[in-house]
Tab-separated table of C-alpha atoms in Angstrom:
chain	number	residue	atom	x	y	z
R	4	MET	CA	0.551	0.166	0.268
R	5	ARG	CA	1.330	3.384	-0.966
R	6	GLU	CA	2.487	5.404	2.234
R	7	GLN	CA	0.048	8.607	2.512
R	8	PRO	CA	2.108	12.238	2.249
R	9	SER	CA	0.980	13.097	5.941
R	10	SER	CA	2.725	9.632	7.355
R	11	ARG	CA	6.021	10.107	5.309
R	12	GLN	CA	5.961	13.989	7.026
R	13	VAL	CA	5.127	12.886	10.052
R	14	SER	CA	7.433	9.935	10.546
R	15	THR	CA	10.311	12.240	9.315
R	16	LYS	CA	9.536	15.137	12.388
R	17	GLN	CA	9.293	12.267	15.054
R	18	MET	CA	12.613	11.018	14.217
R	19	ARG	CA	13.826	14.520	14.343
R	20	ILE	CA	12.163	14.618	17.771
R	21	ALA	CA	13.610	11.334	18.991
R	22	ALA	CA	17.040	12.364	18.100
R	23	LEU	CA	16.767	15.694	19.919
R	24	ALA	CA	15.670	13.536	22.762
R	25	LYS	CA	18.616	11.022	22.520
R	26	GLN	CA	20.945	13.984	22.433
R	27	MET	CA	19.678	15.618	25.209
R	28	PRO	CA	18.800	12.676	27.976
R	29	GLY	CA	17.222	14.253	31.189
R	30	THR	CA	16.726	17.704	29.467
R	31	ALA	CA	13.139	18.946	29.262
R	32	LEU	CA	12.422	19.919	25.663
R	33	ARG	CA	10.505	23.197	25.228
R	34	SER	CA	9.421	23.254	21.291
R	35	LEU	CA	7.482	20.360	20.188
R	36	SER	CA	4.095	21.579	19.251
R	37	HIS	CA	5.912	23.792	16.320
R	38	HIS	CA	6.043	20.425	14.413
R	39	ILE	CA	2.159	19.814	14.834
R	40	ASP	CA	0.544	21.146	11.150
R	41	LEU	CA	-2.282	20.183	8.843
R	42	PHE	CA	-0.649	17.193	7.847
R	43	TRP	CA	0.172	16.067	11.589
R	44	MET	CA	-3.727	16.487	11.974
R	45	ARG	CA	-4.758	14.251	8.970
R	46	GLU	CA	-2.220	11.498	10.154
R	47	ALA	CA	-4.024	11.740	13.661
R	48	PHE	CA	-7.494	11.379	12.294
R	49	ARG	CA	-6.089	8.479	9.925
R	50	ARG	CA	-5.013	6.660	13.243
R	51	THR	CA	-7.736	7.309	15.482
R	52	ARG	CA	-10.196	3.996	15.644
R	53	LYS	CA	-13.107	5.184	13.866
R	54	ASP	CA	-15.871	2.534	15.006
R	55	GLY	CA	-15.785	3.523	18.872
R	56	ALA	CA	-18.167	4.530	20.910
R	57	VAL	CA	-19.341	8.222	20.575
R	58	GLY	CA	-18.676	10.715	23.556
R	59	VAL	CA	-21.016	13.511	25.035
R	60	ASP	CA	-21.382	15.395	21.821
R	61	ARG	CA	-22.766	12.012	20.288
R	62	GLN	CA	-20.682	12.928	17.205
R	63	THR	CA	-19.230	9.884	14.766
R	64	ALA	CA	-16.286	9.448	12.975
R	65	ASN	CA	-18.275	9.689	9.822
R	66	GLY	CA	-19.997	12.940	11.125
R	67	PHE	CA	-16.496	14.380	11.718
R	68	ALA	CA	-15.213	13.640	8.370
R	69	ALA	CA	-17.980	15.374	6.679
R	70	ASP	CA	-16.162	18.618	7.217
R	71	LEU	CA	-12.521	16.726	7.678
R	72	GLU	CA	-10.301	19.926	6.630
R	73	GLY	CA	-12.396	22.670	8.273
R	74	ASN	CA	-12.780	20.489	11.937
R	75	LEU	CA	-9.043	19.697	11.913
R	76	GLN	CA	-8.098	23.195	10.909
R	77	THR	CA	-10.272	24.375	14.009
R	78	LEU	CA	-8.980	21.818	16.135
R	79	LEU	CA	-5.340	22.991	15.268
R	80	GLU	CA	-5.670	26.490	16.159
R	81	GLN	CA	-8.027	25.984	19.675
R	82	ALA	CA	-4.932	23.908	20.720
R	83	LYS	CA	-2.210	25.922	19.823
R	84	SER	CA	-4.143	29.330	20.814
R	85	GLY	CA	-5.055	27.480	24.153
R	86	ARG	CA	-9.116	28.393	23.583
R	87	TYR	CA	-9.650	24.597	23.192
R	88	ARG	CA	-11.902	23.324	25.851
R	89	ALA	CA	-11.431	19.276	26.434
R	90	PRO	CA	-14.970	18.241	27.028
R	91	PRO	CA	-16.211	15.580	29.890
R	92	VAL	CA	-15.909	11.982	29.046
R	93	ARG	CA	-18.816	9.816	28.915
R	94	ARG	CA	-18.592	6.960	31.617
R	95	VAL	CA	-19.602	3.774	30.712
R	96	HIS	CA	-18.783	0.639	33.025
R	97	ILE	CA	-17.968	-2.601	31.616
R	98	PRO	CA	-18.375	-5.678	33.824
R	99	LYS	CA	-15.078	-6.830	35.713
R	100	GLY	CA	-16.008	-10.043	37.568
R	101	ARG	CA	-17.583	-11.507	40.378
R	102	GLY	CA	-20.419	-8.604	40.136
R	103	LYS	CA	-17.674	-6.024	39.732
R	104	THR	CA	-17.251	-3.439	36.688
R	105	ARG	CA	-14.251	-1.426	35.223
R	106	PRO	CA	-15.109	2.450	34.704
R	107	ILE	CA	-14.185	3.513	31.463
R	108	GLY	CA	-14.024	6.938	29.947
R	109	VAL	CA	-15.616	7.504	26.163
R	110	PRO	CA	-13.717	11.016	24.662
R	111	THR	CA	-15.532	12.697	21.901
R	112	PHE	CA	-14.135	11.831	18.620
R	113	ALA	CA	-12.131	15.599	18.155
R	114	ASP	CA	-10.970	15.081	21.648
R	115	LYS	CA	-9.797	11.395	20.321
R	116	VAL	CA	-7.823	12.708	17.290
R	117	LEU	CA	-6.580	15.761	19.369
R	118	GLN	CA	-5.306	13.316	22.103
R	119	ARG	CA	-3.777	11.252	19.122
R	120	VAL	CA	-1.942	14.234	18.121
R	121	ALA	CA	-0.425	14.385	21.822
R	122	VAL	CA	0.524	11.079	21.611
R	123	MET	CA	2.719	10.998	18.557
R	124	ALA	CA	4.346	14.183	19.841
R	125	LEU	CA	5.144	12.612	23.144
R	126	GLN	CA	6.043	9.188	22.324
R	127	PRO	CA	9.323	9.862	20.346
R	128	VAL	CA	10.704	11.411	23.068
R	129	PHE	CA	9.619	8.949	26.071
R	130	GLU	CA	10.649	6.349	23.916
R	131	GLU	CA	14.378	6.982	24.210
R	132	ASP	CA	13.775	6.919	27.815
R	133	PHE	CA	11.667	3.900	28.805
R	134	CYS	CA	13.474	0.579	29.973
R	135	ASP	CA	13.292	-2.441	27.798
R	136	PHE	CA	11.520	-4.430	30.368
R	137	SER	CA	8.071	-1.959	29.853
R	138	TYR	CA	6.065	-3.808	27.194
R	139	GLY	CA	2.438	-1.981	26.993
R	140	PHE	CA	1.220	0.411	24.878
R	141	ARG	CA	4.576	1.049	23.357
R	142	PRO	CA	4.937	0.951	19.313
R	143	GLY	CA	6.781	-2.659	18.001
R	144	ARG	CA	5.734	-4.477	21.430
R	145	SER	CA	2.853	-6.329	22.754
R	146	ALA	CA	1.973	-8.639	25.546
R	147	HIS	CA	3.201	-11.837	23.712
R	148	ASP	CA	6.560	-10.221	24.229
R	149	ALA	CA	5.942	-9.388	27.601
R	150	LEU	CA	4.844	-12.696	28.132
R	151	GLU	CA	7.927	-14.421	26.212
R	152	ALA	CA	10.447	-12.207	28.383
R	153	LEU	CA	8.417	-13.765	31.593
R	154	TRP	CA	8.889	-17.370	30.421
R	155	ARG	CA	13.063	-16.823	29.513
R	156	ALA	CA	13.451	-15.172	33.141
R	157	THR	CA	11.761	-17.798	35.088
R	158	MET	CA	13.470	-20.529	32.802
R	159	ASP	CA	16.699	-18.882	33.203
R	160	VAL	CA	16.426	-19.430	37.255
R	161	GLY	CA	14.581	-22.378	37.295
R	162	GLY	CA	11.571	-20.785	38.323
R	163	GLY	CA	12.775	-18.892	41.486
R	164	TRP	CA	10.460	-16.420	43.360
R	165	VAL	CA	7.840	-14.628	41.784
R	166	LEU	CA	6.644	-11.257	42.941
R	167	ASP	CA	3.149	-10.993	41.733
R	168	VAL	CA	2.028	-7.195	42.346
R	169	ASP	CA	-1.290	-5.646	41.670
R	170	VAL	CA	-1.456	-2.031	41.937
R	171	GLN	CA	-4.935	-1.038	43.921
R	172	SER	CA	-6.884	1.385	41.425
R	173	PHE	CA	-4.275	2.636	39.416
R	174	PHE	CA	-5.910	4.944	36.789
R	175	ASP	CA	-8.120	6.418	39.828
R	176	SER	CA	-5.373	6.931	42.067
R	177	LEU	CA	-2.919	8.660	39.686
R	178	ASP	CA	-2.012	11.933	41.662
R	179	ARG	CA	-2.410	14.891	38.730
R	180	SER	CA	0.267	16.785	40.353
R	181	VAL	CA	2.952	14.527	40.466
R	182	CYS	CA	2.050	13.055	36.587
R	183	ARG	CA	2.342	16.734	35.480
R	184	ASN	CA	5.747	17.041	37.397
R	185	LEU	CA	7.029	13.724	36.136
R	186	LEU	CA	5.814	14.773	32.515
R	187	ARG	CA	8.180	18.224	32.568
R	188	GLN	CA	11.081	16.856	33.507
R	189	ARG	CA	10.943	15.640	29.927
R	190	VAL	CA	8.515	18.019	28.267
R	191	CYS	CA	7.941	21.639	28.983
R	192	ASP	CA	6.446	22.430	25.770
R	193	GLY	CA	3.202	24.799	26.703
R	194	VAL	CA	0.731	23.746	24.196
R	195	LEU	CA	1.187	20.075	24.996
R	196	VAL	CA	1.291	20.220	29.017
R	197	ARG	CA	-1.673	22.422	28.857
R	198	LEU	CA	-3.628	20.053	26.600
R	199	ILE	CA	-2.670	17.503	29.168
R	200	GLY	CA	-3.710	19.470	32.085
R	201	LYS	CA	-6.951	20.058	30.533
R	202	TRP	CA	-7.706	15.958	29.671
R	203	LEU	CA	-6.859	15.172	33.464
R	204	ASN	CA	-9.399	17.898	34.687
R	205	ALA	CA	-12.066	17.387	32.321
R	206	GLY	CA	-14.345	15.764	34.513
R	207	VAL	CA	-17.039	12.671	33.787
R	208	LEU	CA	-20.286	12.727	32.784
R	209	GLU	CA	-22.430	9.703	34.821
R	210	GLY	CA	-26.071	9.749	35.219
R	211	GLY	CA	-26.621	13.206	33.438
R	212	VAL	CA	-24.083	14.929	35.994
R	213	VAL	CA	-20.820	16.109	35.470
R	214	ARG	CA	-18.524	15.390	38.388
R	215	ARG	CA	-14.602	16.474	38.322
R	216	GLN	CA	-12.385	14.489	40.230
R	217	LEU	CA	-9.101	15.324	42.346
R	218	SER	CA	-7.058	12.271	41.424
R	219	GLY	CA	-6.637	9.760	38.258
R	220	THR	CA	-6.927	9.654	34.479
R	221	PRO	CA	-10.289	8.159	32.877
R	222	GLN	CA	-9.723	4.881	30.677
R	223	GLY	CA	-10.617	4.996	27.489
R	224	GLY	CA	-8.475	7.698	25.684
R	225	VAL	CA	-5.065	7.022	24.184
R	226	ILE	CA	-3.643	9.770	26.256
R	227	SER	CA	-4.219	7.775	29.375
R	228	PRO	CA	-1.826	4.787	28.737
R	229	LEU	CA	1.269	7.137	27.649
R	230	LEU	CA	0.658	8.977	31.128
R	231	ALA	CA	0.442	5.853	32.944
R	232	ASN	CA	3.603	4.231	31.559
R	233	VAL	CA	5.408	8.321	32.090
R	234	TYR	CA	4.050	7.577	35.721
R	235	LEU	CA	5.360	4.376	36.348
R	236	HIS	CA	8.618	4.942	34.394
R	237	PHE	CA	9.862	7.484	37.220
R	238	VAL	CA	8.183	5.679	40.079
R	239	LEU	CA	9.263	2.078	39.564
R	240	ASP	CA	10.786	1.627	36.370
R	241	GLU	CA	14.422	3.918	36.944
R	242	TRP	CA	14.126	3.179	40.491
R	243	TRP	CA	14.583	-0.722	40.059
R	244	VAL	CA	17.566	0.117	37.546
R	245	ARG	CA	19.156	3.065	39.722
R	246	ASP	CA	18.649	1.735	43.046
R	247	VAL	CA	17.088	-1.542	43.531
R	248	LEU	CA	19.240	-3.820	41.097
R	249	PRO	CA	22.552	-3.322	42.129
R	250	ARG	CA	21.619	-3.721	45.845
R	251	LEU	CA	20.550	-7.462	44.921
R	252	ARG	CA	22.606	-10.384	45.721
R	253	GLY	CA	21.266	-12.859	42.881
R	254	SER	CA	19.561	-12.068	39.477
R	255	ALA	CA	16.482	-10.396	38.938
R	256	GLN	CA	14.139	-9.435	35.857
R	257	LEU	CA	11.075	-6.882	36.309
R	258	ILE	CA	8.559	-7.152	33.381
R	259	ARG	CA	5.704	-4.528	33.060
R	260	TYR	CA	3.103	-4.120	30.990
R	261	ALA	CA	1.295	-0.802	31.768
R	262	ASP	CA	0.324	-1.088	35.874
R	263	ASP	CA	0.624	-4.842	35.655
R	264	PHE	CA	4.117	-6.356	36.597
R	265	VAL	CA	5.751	-8.725	37.842
R	266	ILE	CA	9.908	-9.249	39.116
R	267	VAL	CA	11.343	-12.647	38.945
R	268	PHE	CA	13.995	-13.153	41.449
R	269	GLU	CA	16.943	-15.997	42.013
R	270	ARG	CA	16.904	-15.764	45.810
R	271	GLN	CA	14.328	-15.495	48.293
R	272	ASP	CA	15.966	-13.113	50.389
R	273	ASP	CA	16.354	-10.321	47.683
R	274	ALA	CA	12.449	-11.079	46.719
R	275	ALA	CA	11.525	-10.461	50.544
R	276	ARG	CA	13.537	-7.013	50.631
R	277	VAL	CA	11.788	-5.549	47.318
R	278	GLN	CA	8.493	-6.706	48.378
R	279	ALA	CA	9.013	-4.728	51.782
R	280	VAL	CA	10.293	-1.878	50.100
R	281	LEU	CA	8.085	-1.609	47.227
R	282	THR	CA	4.854	-0.685	49.342
R	283	LYS	CA	6.518	2.096	50.771
R	284	ARG	CA	7.900	3.589	47.211
R	285	PHE	CA	4.364	3.355	45.720
R	286	ALA	CA	3.068	5.200	48.697
R	287	LYS	CA	5.524	8.083	48.152
R	288	TYR	CA	3.481	8.446	44.810
R	289	ALA	CA	-0.006	7.898	46.255
R	290	LEU	CA	-0.195	4.678	45.001
R	291	GLN	CA	-1.351	1.545	46.961
R	292	LEU	CA	-0.631	-2.240	46.650
R	293	HIS	CA	-3.740	-4.413	47.123
R	294	PRO	CA	-2.644	-6.374	50.050
R	295	ASP	CA	-4.424	-9.842	48.940
R	296	LYS	CA	-3.695	-9.803	45.609
R	297	THR	CA	-0.058	-8.705	45.899
R	298	ARG	CA	2.109	-11.940	46.865
R	299	LEU	CA	5.385	-13.694	46.460
R	300	VAL	CA	5.241	-17.215	44.840
R	301	ASP	CA	7.739	-19.943	45.349
R	302	PHE	CA	7.936	-20.656	41.808
R	303	GLY	CA	11.021	-23.136	41.981
R	304	ARG	CA	11.585	-25.855	39.658
R	305	PRO	CA	9.274	-29.046	40.755
R	306	ARG	CA	11.320	-31.491	42.411
R	307	ARG	CA	10.738	-35.494	43.138
R	308	GLY	CA	9.358	-35.867	46.750
R	309	GLY	CA	9.457	-31.928	47.257
R	310	LYS	CA	6.873	-29.223	47.449
R	311	ARG	CA	4.782	-28.497	44.764
R	312	PRO	CA	5.550	-25.162	43.098
R	313	GLY	CA	2.960	-22.193	43.156
R	314	THR	CA	1.051	-20.649	40.032
R	315	PHE	CA	0.872	-16.969	39.146
R	316	VAL	CA	-1.276	-14.967	36.294
R	317	PHE	CA	0.104	-12.578	34.383
R	318	LEU	CA	-1.644	-10.778	31.605
R	319	GLY	CA	-4.637	-13.239	31.157
R	320	PHE	CA	-2.674	-16.711	31.654
R	321	THR	CA	-1.690	-18.901	34.602
R	322	HIS	CA	1.834	-19.858	34.948
R	323	TYR	CA	2.668	-23.370	36.026
R	324	TRP	CA	5.254	-26.041	35.911
R	325	GLY	CA	4.639	-28.612	33.769
R	326	HIS	CA	6.659	-31.090	31.069
R	327	SER	CA	7.777	-30.544	27.378
R	328	ARG	CA	7.252	-32.908	24.882
R	329	LYS	CA	10.615	-34.645	25.927
R	330	GLY	CA	9.460	-35.206	29.363
R	331	ARG	CA	11.458	-31.813	30.602
R	332	PRO	CA	10.442	-29.664	33.346
R	333	THR	CA	9.142	-26.337	31.858
R	334	VAL	CA	7.398	-23.168	32.451
R	335	LYS	CA	3.624	-23.771	30.917
R	336	ARG	CA	0.766	-21.148	30.083
R	337	LYS	CA	-2.844	-21.626	30.063
R	338	THR	CA	-5.835	-19.191	30.174
R	339	ALA	CA	-6.423	-17.912	33.574
R	340	LYS	CA	-9.799	-19.716	34.857
R	341	ASP	CA	-11.696	-16.278	35.430
R	342	ARG	CA	-10.621	-15.178	31.876
R	343	LEU	CA	-11.742	-18.257	30.168
R	344	ASN	CA	-15.108	-17.858	31.913
R	345	LYS	CA	-15.522	-14.443	30.650
R	346	ALA	CA	-14.663	-15.089	27.381
R	347	ILE	CA	-17.106	-18.106	27.294
R	348	GLN	CA	-20.010	-15.607	29.024
R	349	ARG	CA	-19.667	-13.160	26.205
R	350	ILE	CA	-20.092	-15.912	23.799
R	351	ASP	CA	-22.972	-16.764	25.488
R	352	ALA	CA	-24.586	-13.304	25.778
R	353	PHE	CA	-23.840	-12.706	22.049
R	354	CYS	CA	-25.566	-16.069	21.057
R	355	ARG	CA	-28.608	-15.022	22.952
R	356	GLN	CA	-28.992	-11.594	21.522
R	357	SER	CA	-28.730	-12.768	18.073
R	358	ARG	CA	-30.345	-15.693	17.866
R	359	HIS	CA	-32.969	-14.568	15.692
R	360	GLU	CA	-30.561	-13.408	13.050
R	361	PRO	CA	-29.765	-15.455	10.041
R	362	VAL	CA	-27.841	-18.529	10.540
R	363	PRO	CA	-24.867	-17.315	8.131
R	364	THR	CA	-24.539	-14.268	9.932
R	365	GLN	CA	-24.114	-15.627	13.448
R	366	ALA	CA	-21.799	-18.167	12.138
R	367	SER	CA	-19.580	-15.313	10.383
R	368	MET	CA	-19.600	-13.359	13.828
R	369	LEU	CA	-18.782	-16.494	16.183
R	370	ARG	CA	-15.910	-17.185	13.607
R	371	LYS	CA	-14.464	-13.730	13.793
R	372	LYS	CA	-14.671	-13.662	17.811
R	373	LEU	CA	-13.153	-17.034	17.994
R	374	LYS	CA	-10.201	-16.177	15.794
R	375	GLY	CA	-9.831	-13.004	18.031
R	376	HIS	CA	-9.426	-15.500	20.871
R	377	TYR	CA	-7.206	-17.854	19.243
R	378	GLN	CA	-4.988	-14.847	17.973
R	379	TYR	CA	-4.230	-13.891	21.845
R	380	TYR	CA	-4.619	-17.294	23.724
R	381	GLY	CA	-3.309	-19.648	20.751
R	382	ILE	CA	0.250	-20.186	22.394
R	383	THR	CA	2.266	-23.217	22.813
R	384	GLY	CA	1.077	-25.402	25.532
R	385	ASN	CA	-2.431	-23.659	25.710
R	386	GLY	CA	-3.975	-26.201	23.432
R	387	ARG	CA	-6.205	-27.497	25.670
R	388	ALA	CA	-7.786	-24.130	26.887
R	389	VAL	CA	-8.242	-23.156	23.522
R	390	ARG	CA	-9.976	-26.228	22.393
R	391	ARG	CA	-12.310	-25.897	25.665
R	392	PHE	CA	-13.607	-22.440	24.410
R	393	LEU	CA	-14.413	-23.663	21.086
R	394	HIS	CA	-16.409	-26.501	22.501
R	395	ALA	CA	-18.201	-24.180	24.895
R	396	ALA	CA	-19.259	-21.630	21.952
R	397	GLN	CA	-20.442	-24.765	20.346
R	398	ARG	CA	-22.789	-25.479	22.984
R	399	CYS	CA	-23.865	-22.199	23.281
R	400	TRP	CA	-24.823	-21.714	19.992
R	401	TYR	CA	-26.647	-25.082	20.051
R	402	ARG	CA	-28.641	-23.939	22.885
R	403	TRP	CA	-29.661	-20.680	22.093
R	404	LEU	CA	-30.526	-21.667	18.414
R	405	CYS	CA	-32.898	-24.510	20.630
R	406	LYS	CA	-34.684	-21.265	21.747
R	407	ARG	CA	-35.559	-19.356	18.936
R	408	SER	CA	-39.113	-20.548	19.073
R	409	GLN	CA	-41.055	-22.945	21.466
R	410	ARG	CA	-41.337	-25.262	18.501
R	411	ALA	CA	-37.643	-24.812	17.018
R	412	PHE	CA	-36.313	-27.729	18.837
R	413	LEU	CA	-32.781	-28.740	17.092
R	414	SER	CA	-31.471	-32.166	17.474
R	415	TRP	CA	-27.434	-32.420	18.088
R	416	ALA	CA	-26.965	-34.393	14.946
R	417	ALA	CA	-29.086	-31.607	12.870
R	418	PHE	CA	-26.442	-28.879	14.531
R	419	LYS	CA	-23.676	-31.060	13.769
R	420	ALA	CA	-24.911	-31.003	10.277
R	421	LEU	CA	-25.390	-27.305	10.237
R	422	LEU	CA	-21.479	-26.827	11.578
R	423	SER	CA	-20.781	-28.656	8.527
R	424	ARG	CA	-22.271	-26.309	6.315
R	425	HIS	CA	-21.211	-23.202	8.520
R	426	PRO	CA	-17.958	-24.517	10.171
R	427	LEU	CA	-16.405	-23.006	13.223
R	428	PRO	CA	-12.650	-22.576	12.892
R	429	GLU	CA	-10.271	-24.874	14.578
R	430	PRO	CA	-7.985	-23.956	17.555
R	431	VAL	CA	-4.672	-22.431	15.637
R	432	MET	CA	-1.880	-21.778	17.741
R	433	ALA	CA	-0.933	-18.520	16.573
R	434	ARG	CA	2.386	-18.310	18.556
R	435	SER	CA	3.702	-21.492	18.539
R	436	ILE	CA	7.300	-22.022	19.293
R	437	TYR	CA	7.231	-25.505	17.416
R	438	ARG	CA	5.926	-23.243	14.219
R	439	ALA	CA	8.592	-20.691	14.446
R	440	ALA	CA	11.234	-23.535	14.855
R	441	LYS	CA	10.077	-25.530	11.609
R	442	GLN	CA	10.094	-22.193	10.021
R	443	LEU	CA	13.543	-21.220	10.959
R	444	GLU	CA	14.536	-24.766	9.645
R	445	LEU	CA	12.987	-24.561	6.497
R	446	SER	CA	14.496	-20.882	5.775
R	447	LEU	CA	18.053	-22.677	6.454
R	448	VAL	CA	17.440	-25.306	3.964
């Protein structure tokens, strides 16, 4: 596909920003917004998701695009002049499990574009500073990269001791003044700092009432993950490299994905010392570790007749000790029980809501949902859980097809015949180490 002119121009400017940030480590850059022009705005619009929920003004992506050039020019002028007023985000609640919900903020589409504009300017600066063990919401990095790094870390030390950390209500507890001060250590551009301040103080619309909170950043906008990474880079990552690692007696590795992180230690005494001081470190920045969910796990390699090693969950996978195809002890991953149950519940809800749709339409949507599940959870060693998800999806579909009407009972044999006409995809290990090894072998032939 031919590269857009706006993409080329923005990429060139971002490389200049990155080069400047690399030449001036630890220095606050004062002039970034002069790079932002109409080409930059067009590229931000192109990168903004078009099918997301609408904000408080109910404007869709198509509505914004009806006068694209005019809207982008207005946004640009308002942002640079300081006249832009960040609208409150519309708060919605999504199920979290066990009767709990997670609040998500939905910005207006124009706000989404302008947040993307800011992220495109700030990201090249902080990418020069962020540590290699940080994986969340960064270009060229994924949750699977974090999982691979964790697998290698545990295998290198024979399991060791794993500090499984849960930051309590991170996005709601983030101290805004601290966040702005940390941000200014690297970026002092008035336009960008002012915009971020407006987004942090915009408030949320819930139940027809706008509420303005004193702490936290609403989840949902693209600026929030970047601010989270900046916050935790200074609070955790730099502190870990500068103050903690040099004082440890054994090896240790930190793996962080946004506010979700684990630390793998070779020695128990190192792990206990870090666990004790980590609570004080986070409290200094108005953050709390969950007292029940933060725990130290004895994850040592299993020994005959010895204590069975513990397990822990990271990024939706339960990590445990098992055996490879050759019978050797190895760290394995399977879909976490609560994640699998939630995924099945979502499939069941879809089948219930769409049971009166034509069967080909239902099958098409189910195929997309299954492929999306395989794409994330289809990793080496997780075949049993992925196949269980397929069987559960088939059972949900069958159950709700039987309830299309009182007289529409469908025998299992008839459903099997339906599946032959509208097959659901078989499980695929999208991240298979065996397939990767075979491809490498073939490439060397």
